[in-house]
Amino acid sequence: MTGRRGRPPKDADALSRDRILREALALVDEEGLAAVSMRKLARRLGVDPMSLYNHVDGKDALLDGIAEVLLAAIPAPPAEADLRETMSALAHGFRAAMLGHPRAAPLVLTRQLASMTALTPVETVLAPLLAAGFPPDRAVHGLRAVLAFLIGTLMREVEAAPTFSGTDPDGARRRLAELEASGLPAVSAAAPFLAVCDHEAEFEFGLRILLDALGAMAVR
Amino acid sequence: MTGRRGRPPKDADALSRDRILREALALVDEEGLAAVSMRKLARRLGVDPMSLYNHVDGKDALLDGIAEVLLAAIPAPPAEADLRETMSALAHGFRAAMLGHPRAAPLVLTRQLASMTALTPVETVLAPLLAAGFPPDRAVHGLRAVLAFLIGTLMREVEAAPTFSGTDPDGARRRLAELEASGLPAVSAAAPFLAVCDHEAEFEFGLRILLDALGAMAVR
DNA sequence: ACCTGAACACCGTTCAAGT
DNA sequence: ACCTGAACACCGTTCAAGT
């Protein structure tokens, strides 16, 4: 069905780095990061575990590869946008890419990536900042502040970071009761708001603060 | 030598949750998170691996326990401080606690902690916000924005998050060359600033933006 | 160039047995 | 109540052998 008339599939089921990474991402999506093993992945691909090593440099490189697949899914911002729109589009694109594979997202958010794939998004953020007149040192400063916020927010959203809350409404009742019974006065008073978390609203709130600050920096 | 005249040490080398957690933290400090195994930890304690299970609920609970040890090290802010000073003291205390055990820090920064130990710092942040007149919903909002930034920044600082830079000055030269050779114009232009990262300055920069925004929220 | 399978040195955890 | 050791079902990776 796919590629029937176009470029011939050659060996659609031949082993390749690409096919390995796609299957690995599917495995993470289905069973979570902890379930990833070279042997299980090989089983899914119908192949000897050691065959994977012909295309991938080991388990760590495999995980880096998955992270790169996620990063590559961030769309380029519209060319005619101004600085604020560009930054906002990139932040939302980053978020969407992570939420599309929440269980794999920690690979991007917590691993040191050295590859070119990680450099492309940096270029996309830096270019509009420089174009807006930011001196390079301030542009990097701004980039890093926004990135830190994005990473922290998305870690929470993807349920890898401490929140004291979630989105499921029935667990919320139980958490509310726990927080009120904590004996801590401020926690009790704010319990209804600690027990739930509107990730979307938190994201927009923090992003607005940072983009406002960037705007002020550009002017000064 | 310790506790010679005070509470008698009973069995100083008896197995206990406390002794297990201390040894586990030492193991992480020395060899990193990936090196932690129940068996190796037991070897260090001179004990059968299965003995650990009498005091700790399995490996995951062990890691949660280490995270709680780190969190417990955050000092309480001075009582006479105003809102901004309190928030700043807590943020710096959090940072210091993580930097004291950089290899263990991801346990706090990336794991969902449900325990009371994690609730105490929340109380310490929420209390001054409420005292300053924040309505509870806004106080929680502010807490979460600051926490997201702290988590993201510290992940980078602790070298678990993407930075495209480090602090070692010799690696910096190599990175600088790579960045300039990337062919990406904005990346090349900002290369000198991308190649190094003054974590302290980044931390203060982002924290100031957020505390300023909090201050503005309090007034309005 | 790519694939295979045996082998090595590990894992976390269950369970039955000891004291 | 706590500790032990054997056992089970796994790991990632090296290496020599195949095609």
XYZ file of C-alpha atoms (C1' of nucleotides) in Angstrom:
478
model
C 0.000 0.000 0.000
C 2.746 2.457 0.765
C 5.110 3.611 -1.936
C 3.457 1.322 -4.506
C 4.105 3.574 -7.497
C 6.833 5.841 -6.067
C 10.340 4.933 -5.006
C 10.298 1.144 -4.697
C 10.501 -0.112 -1.134
C 13.556 -2.280 -1.863
C 13.523 -4.367 1.301
C 10.763 -2.872 3.401
C 11.712 -5.164 6.246
C 15.462 -4.900 5.913
C 17.116 -3.806 9.124
C 18.201 -0.182 9.169
C 18.901 2.492 11.710
C 15.684 4.160 10.686
C 13.525 1.103 11.126
C 15.157 0.320 14.458
C 14.503 3.832 15.769
C 10.881 3.785 14.626
C 10.263 0.450 16.309
C 12.065 1.598 19.448
C 9.860 4.694 19.655
C 6.780 2.516 19.255
C 8.040 0.301 22.056
C 8.547 3.301 24.357
C 5.098 4.637 23.493
C 3.485 1.313 24.329
C 5.442 0.101 27.333
C 7.461 3.006 28.649
C 11.154 3.741 28.880
C 11.905 1.156 31.541
C 10.684 -1.586 29.234
C 13.194 -0.847 26.500
C 15.861 -3.480 26.086
C 17.992 -4.414 23.127
C 16.723 -7.964 23.347
C 13.045 -7.046 23.449
C 13.496 -4.608 20.599
C 15.235 -7.290 18.554
C 12.369 -9.690 19.281
C 9.875 -7.138 17.955
C 11.953 -6.751 14.821
C 12.268 -10.504 14.371
C 16.015 -10.357 14.504
C 18.930 -11.476 16.643
C 19.747 -8.990 19.414
C 23.271 -8.569 18.149
C 22.101 -7.521 14.699
C 21.036 -4.184 16.141
C 24.666 -3.376 16.847
C 25.343 -3.218 13.128
C 23.154 -0.088 12.887
C 23.250 1.451 16.334
C 26.165 1.986 18.655
C 24.644 0.421 21.745
C 21.691 1.116 23.994
C 22.698 4.655 24.898
C 23.102 5.633 21.266
C 19.713 4.048 20.579
C 18.104 6.275 23.208
C 19.882 9.326 21.784
C 18.521 8.343 18.392
C 14.967 8.280 19.714
C 15.489 11.732 21.227
C 16.629 13.010 17.845
C 13.513 11.628 16.190
C 11.402 13.606 18.654
C 13.394 16.800 18.157
C 13.131 16.499 14.399
C 9.342 16.683 14.707
C 9.391 20.331 15.824
C 8.007 22.334 12.893
C 9.813 25.424 11.621
C 8.000 28.631 12.619
C 6.244 30.697 9.908
C 8.798 32.908 8.200
C 6.718 36.100 8.280
C 6.233 36.022 12.073
C 7.698 38.625 14.425
C 9.992 37.759 17.334
C 7.305 37.033 19.895
C 5.243 34.940 17.477
C 8.317 32.996 16.421
C 9.386 32.215 19.973
C 5.844 31.276 20.905
C 5.446 29.036 17.873
C 8.697 27.249 18.651
C 7.757 26.764 22.291
C 4.381 25.368 21.328
C 5.960 23.176 18.667
C 8.432 21.813 21.193
C 5.619 21.119 23.635
C 3.502 19.403 20.989
C 6.415 17.230 19.932
C 6.979 16.082 23.528
C 3.289 15.543 24.261
C 3.033 13.462 21.114
C 5.309 10.920 22.807
C 5.094 11.652 26.521
C 6.856 8.496 27.618
C 9.794 9.168 25.311
C 9.974 12.890 26.109
C 12.339 12.448 29.084
C 14.948 11.285 26.581
C 14.969 14.801 25.133
C 14.428 16.604 28.422
C 17.028 14.831 30.520
C 19.817 13.725 28.187
C 22.776 15.706 26.995
C 22.420 15.819 23.209
C 25.452 16.719 21.188
C 24.185 16.115 17.689
C 23.360 18.427 14.836
C 19.688 17.545 15.190
C 19.739 19.404 18.482
C 21.514 22.347 16.930
C 18.847 23.064 14.355
C 16.215 24.156 16.898
C 18.854 26.338 18.542
C 19.448 28.059 15.225
C 15.727 28.580 14.787
C 15.456 30.355 18.128
C 18.681 32.323 17.900
C 18.118 33.657 14.397
C 15.017 35.767 15.206
C 16.608 37.006 18.434
C 19.670 38.261 16.570
C 17.489 39.668 13.816
C 15.541 41.591 16.486
C 18.772 43.306 17.493
C 19.755 41.226 20.505
C 23.482 41.131 21.054
C 24.592 37.473 20.851
C 25.328 37.129 24.585
C 21.829 38.324 25.517
C 20.253 36.164 22.859
C 21.922 33.076 24.343
C 20.861 34.203 27.816
C 17.259 34.474 26.684
C 17.372 31.186 24.862
C 18.608 29.413 27.982
C 16.027 30.938 30.312
C 13.182 29.943 28.011
C 14.642 26.487 27.494
C 14.996 25.892 31.231
C 11.363 26.814 31.750
C 10.238 24.595 28.869
C 12.209 21.629 30.153
C 10.938 22.031 33.702
C 7.335 22.514 32.647
C 7.336 19.615 30.231
C 8.981 17.299 32.729
C 6.096 17.983 35.058
C 3.533 17.659 32.330
C 4.919 14.374 31.178
C 4.689 13.161 34.774
C 8.374 12.789 35.347
C 8.651 15.691 37.782
C 7.047 16.379 41.170
C 3.687 18.142 40.946
C 1.529 17.012 43.835
C -1.223 16.761 41.338
C -2.352 15.312 38.064
C -5.211 15.650 35.681
C -7.446 12.705 36.541
C -10.481 14.050 38.434
C -11.037 11.088 40.778
C -7.452 10.949 41.996
C -7.875 14.667 42.635
C -10.419 14.049 45.408
C -8.077 11.661 47.170
C -5.141 14.065 46.855
C -7.275 16.942 48.111
C -8.092 14.963 51.249
C -4.416 14.101 51.800
C -3.280 17.692 51.364
C -5.933 18.994 53.779
C -4.920 16.363 56.309
C -1.237 17.248 55.984
C -1.278 19.550 59.003
C 0.633 22.168 57.018
C -1.455 25.365 57.087
C -0.498 26.913 53.740
C -0.725 23.559 51.975
C -4.176 23.001 53.460
C -5.347 26.471 52.471
C -4.181 26.038 48.881
C -5.139 22.367 48.690
C -7.883 22.742 46.051
C -5.384 24.328 43.684
C -2.530 21.987 44.506
C -4.698 18.936 43.906
C -5.207 19.703 40.221
C -2.950 21.116 37.529
C -4.053 22.759 34.290
C -0.868 22.106 32.367
C -1.940 24.207 29.416
C -2.607 27.227 31.620
C 0.667 26.809 33.535
C 2.547 26.628 30.271
C 0.972 29.781 28.863
C 1.404 31.624 32.147
C 5.112 30.971 32.447
C 5.762 31.487 28.758
C 4.071 34.873 28.845
C 6.232 36.018 31.757
C 9.404 35.003 29.935
C 8.445 36.452 26.562
C 7.469 39.712 28.261
C 10.872 39.821 29.915
C 12.551 39.124 26.578
C 10.580 41.939 24.992
C 11.744 44.329 27.688
C 15.342 43.236 27.165
C 15.090 43.917 23.420
C 13.954 47.480 24.010
C 16.461 48.426 26.687
C 33.723 8.511 68.544
C 30.188 9.611 67.694
C 27.518 9.617 70.373
C 29.991 8.357 72.952
C 28.269 9.955 75.931
C 24.816 10.610 74.447
C 22.293 8.113 73.196
C 24.251 4.843 72.963
C 24.939 3.707 69.399
C 23.425 0.261 70.018
C 24.578 -1.467 66.841
C 26.334 1.165 64.803
C 26.611 -1.264 61.936
C 23.143 -2.772 62.239
C 21.218 -2.579 59.000
C 18.598 0.157 58.927
C 16.756 2.212 56.360
C 18.859 5.156 57.377
C 22.180 3.419 56.960
C 21.080 1.948 53.638
C 20.063 5.366 52.284
C 23.307 6.996 53.412
C 25.379 4.278 51.761
C 23.255 4.458 48.620
C 23.797 8.214 48.373
C 27.532 7.691 48.793
C 27.422 5.116 46.004
C 25.613 7.537 43.683
C 28.061 10.310 44.532
C 31.010 8.080 43.721
C 29.840 6.083 40.731
C 26.707 7.736 39.387
C 23.095 6.698 39.167
C 23.595 4.039 36.532
C 25.940 2.158 38.846
C 23.357 1.697 41.597
C 22.205 -1.856 42.037
C 20.722 -3.642 45.013
C 23.481 -6.198 44.819
C 26.335 -3.734 44.711
C 24.822 -1.720 47.530
C 24.498 -4.876 49.606
C 28.134 -5.705 48.894
C 29.207 -2.303 50.188
C 27.170 -2.875 53.322
C 28.591 -6.363 53.793
C 25.202 -7.947 53.668
C 23.102 -10.296 51.566
C 21.259 -8.453 48.766
C 17.936 -9.684 50.034
C 18.491 -8.189 53.476
C 17.911 -4.749 52.011
C 14.324 -5.701 51.301
C 13.650 -5.824 55.042
C 14.146 -2.051 55.232
C 13.365 -0.742 51.785
C 10.528 -1.615 49.455
C 12.612 -2.364 46.363
C 14.916 -0.417 44.117
C 12.410 2.267 43.187
C 11.604 2.978 46.825
C 15.330 3.137 47.494
C 15.754 5.825 44.840
C 12.778 7.741 46.241
C 14.433 7.531 49.643
C 17.628 9.074 48.302
C 15.590 11.897 46.763
C 13.982 12.548 50.137
C 17.375 12.763 51.790
C 18.367 15.453 49.305
C 15.146 17.399 49.770
C 15.490 17.292 53.537
C 18.772 19.185 53.204
C 17.077 22.392 52.040
C 17.390 24.836 54.962
C 14.369 26.785 56.202
C 14.499 30.460 55.156
C 15.128 33.113 57.846
C 11.842 33.949 59.569
C 12.193 37.729 59.444
C 12.706 37.846 55.651
C 10.208 39.463 53.266
C 8.597 37.613 50.357
C 11.331 38.166 47.812
C 14.094 37.286 50.240
C 12.245 34.169 51.326
C 11.664 32.946 47.789
C 15.239 33.706 46.846
C 16.616 31.929 49.921
C 14.541 28.858 49.155
C 15.591 28.799 45.517
C 19.245 29.108 46.488
C 18.827 26.464 49.185
C 17.272 24.103 46.665
C 20.094 24.746 44.241
C 22.753 24.210 46.893
C 21.139 20.954 47.978
C 21.180 19.653 44.391
C 24.712 20.849 43.657
C 25.871 19.128 46.823
C 24.996 15.824 45.156
C 24.878 16.523 41.426
C 24.747 12.891 40.361
C 21.831 12.181 42.676
C 19.967 15.399 41.852
C 18.065 13.894 38.878
C 16.277 11.694 41.411
C 14.661 14.819 42.823
C 14.321 16.638 39.503
C 12.814 13.855 37.438
C 10.837 11.620 39.802
C 7.284 12.065 40.969
C 7.561 12.354 44.758
C 4.428 11.744 46.768
C 5.825 11.846 50.283
C 5.484 14.335 53.093
C 9.159 15.210 52.750
C 8.315 16.803 49.447
C 5.354 18.636 50.959
C 7.413 20.519 53.522
C 9.271 22.667 50.959
C 5.924 23.390 49.301
C 4.604 24.692 52.601
C 7.686 26.858 53.034
C 7.115 28.522 49.661
C 3.352 28.804 49.881
C 3.234 30.306 53.367
C 5.037 33.570 52.516
C 3.055 33.924 49.285
C -0.238 33.647 51.151
C 1.055 35.945 53.879
C 1.907 38.514 51.195
C -1.739 38.559 50.174
C -1.662 36.214 47.197
C -4.944 34.413 46.656
C -4.260 30.658 46.899
C -4.750 29.978 43.192
C -2.202 32.637 42.222
C 0.200 31.450 44.898
C 0.125 27.925 43.437
C 0.558 29.362 39.953
C 3.633 31.260 41.062
C 5.049 28.298 42.925
C 4.759 26.133 39.848
C 6.361 28.638 37.476
C 9.337 29.088 39.767
C 9.623 25.354 40.335
C 9.588 24.620 36.607
C 12.402 27.088 36.062
C 14.404 25.667 38.965
C 13.994 22.122 37.710
C 14.953 23.004 34.161
C 17.941 25.099 35.192
C 19.266 22.568 37.651
C 18.878 19.722 35.190
C 21.120 21.618 32.832
C 23.537 22.537 35.568
C 23.811 18.987 36.750
C 24.588 17.998 33.163
C 21.502 15.954 32.616
C 19.918 18.380 30.168
C 20.975 19.692 26.743
C 23.169 22.806 26.937
C 25.661 22.740 24.086
C 28.196 23.802 26.602
C 29.836 23.051 29.908
C 32.204 24.691 32.286
C 35.529 23.062 31.437
C 37.620 25.617 29.541
C 39.512 23.204 27.276
C 36.381 21.449 26.019
C 35.080 24.933 25.322
C 37.626 25.481 22.549
C 36.625 22.271 20.831
C 32.920 23.110 21.094
C 33.538 26.606 19.806
C 35.166 25.193 16.696
C 32.311 22.750 16.158
C 29.669 25.441 16.535
C 31.449 27.752 14.109
C 31.749 24.923 11.605
C 28.053 24.047 11.899
C 27.064 26.102 8.877
C 24.164 27.572 10.841
C 24.550 31.369 10.719
C 22.994 32.360 14.058
C 24.710 29.489 15.857
C 28.048 30.550 14.382
C 27.507 34.193 15.335
C 26.645 33.299 18.932
C 29.173 30.473 19.166
C 31.440 32.084 21.794
C 28.473 32.394 24.141
C 27.014 28.993 23.341
C 30.308 27.268 23.991
C 30.398 28.237 27.658
C 27.748 28.497 30.334
C 27.980 30.495 33.541
C 25.422 28.486 35.473
C 25.421 30.872 38.401
C 24.629 33.843 36.169
C 21.912 31.949 34.260
C 20.320 30.974 37.532
C 20.280 34.528 38.892
C 19.063 35.924 35.576
C 16.041 33.628 35.321
C 15.227 33.833 38.993
C 15.163 37.615 38.871
C 12.742 37.609 35.954
C 10.394 35.287 37.790
C 10.583 37.057 41.140
C 9.965 40.386 39.391
C 6.894 38.889 37.758
C 5.713 37.543 41.109
C 6.164 40.962 42.653
C 4.055 42.536 39.921
C 1.359 39.912 40.500
C 1.249 40.685 44.220
C 0.580 44.359 43.614
C -2.109 43.985 40.992
C 28.818 -5.824 4.985
C 25.694 -7.806 7.655
C 23.831 -11.400 10.562
C 23.995 -15.070 14.162
C 24.378 -17.630 18.636
C 26.995 -18.875 22.480
C 29.051 -16.958 26.413
C 30.204 -13.556 30.227
C 29.174 -10.840 33.809
C 25.751 -8.830 35.475
C 20.527 -7.374 37.019
C 15.698 -7.163 40.511
C 12.902 -9.961 43.031
C 10.335 -14.416 44.873
C 10.412 -17.930 47.899
C 11.541 -21.331 51.352
C 14.572 -21.914 54.980
C 16.911 -20.522 58.820
C 17.776 -17.776 63.604
C 11.744 -9.684 63.247
C 15.400 -10.049 60.572
C 18.695 -12.411 57.660
C 20.228 -15.796 54.085
C 21.043 -18.265 49.649
C 19.287 -20.604 45.828
C 16.580 -19.866 41.886
C 14.015 -17.423 38.052
C 13.701 -14.573 34.441
C 15.839 -11.236 32.763
C 19.858 -7.581 31.186
C 24.044 -5.211 27.657
C 27.815 -6.465 25.188
C 32.158 -9.250 23.394
C 33.681 -12.464 20.390
C 34.245 -15.998 16.953
C 31.860 -17.921 13.332
C 29.169 -17.786 9.497
C 27.126 -15.808 4.693
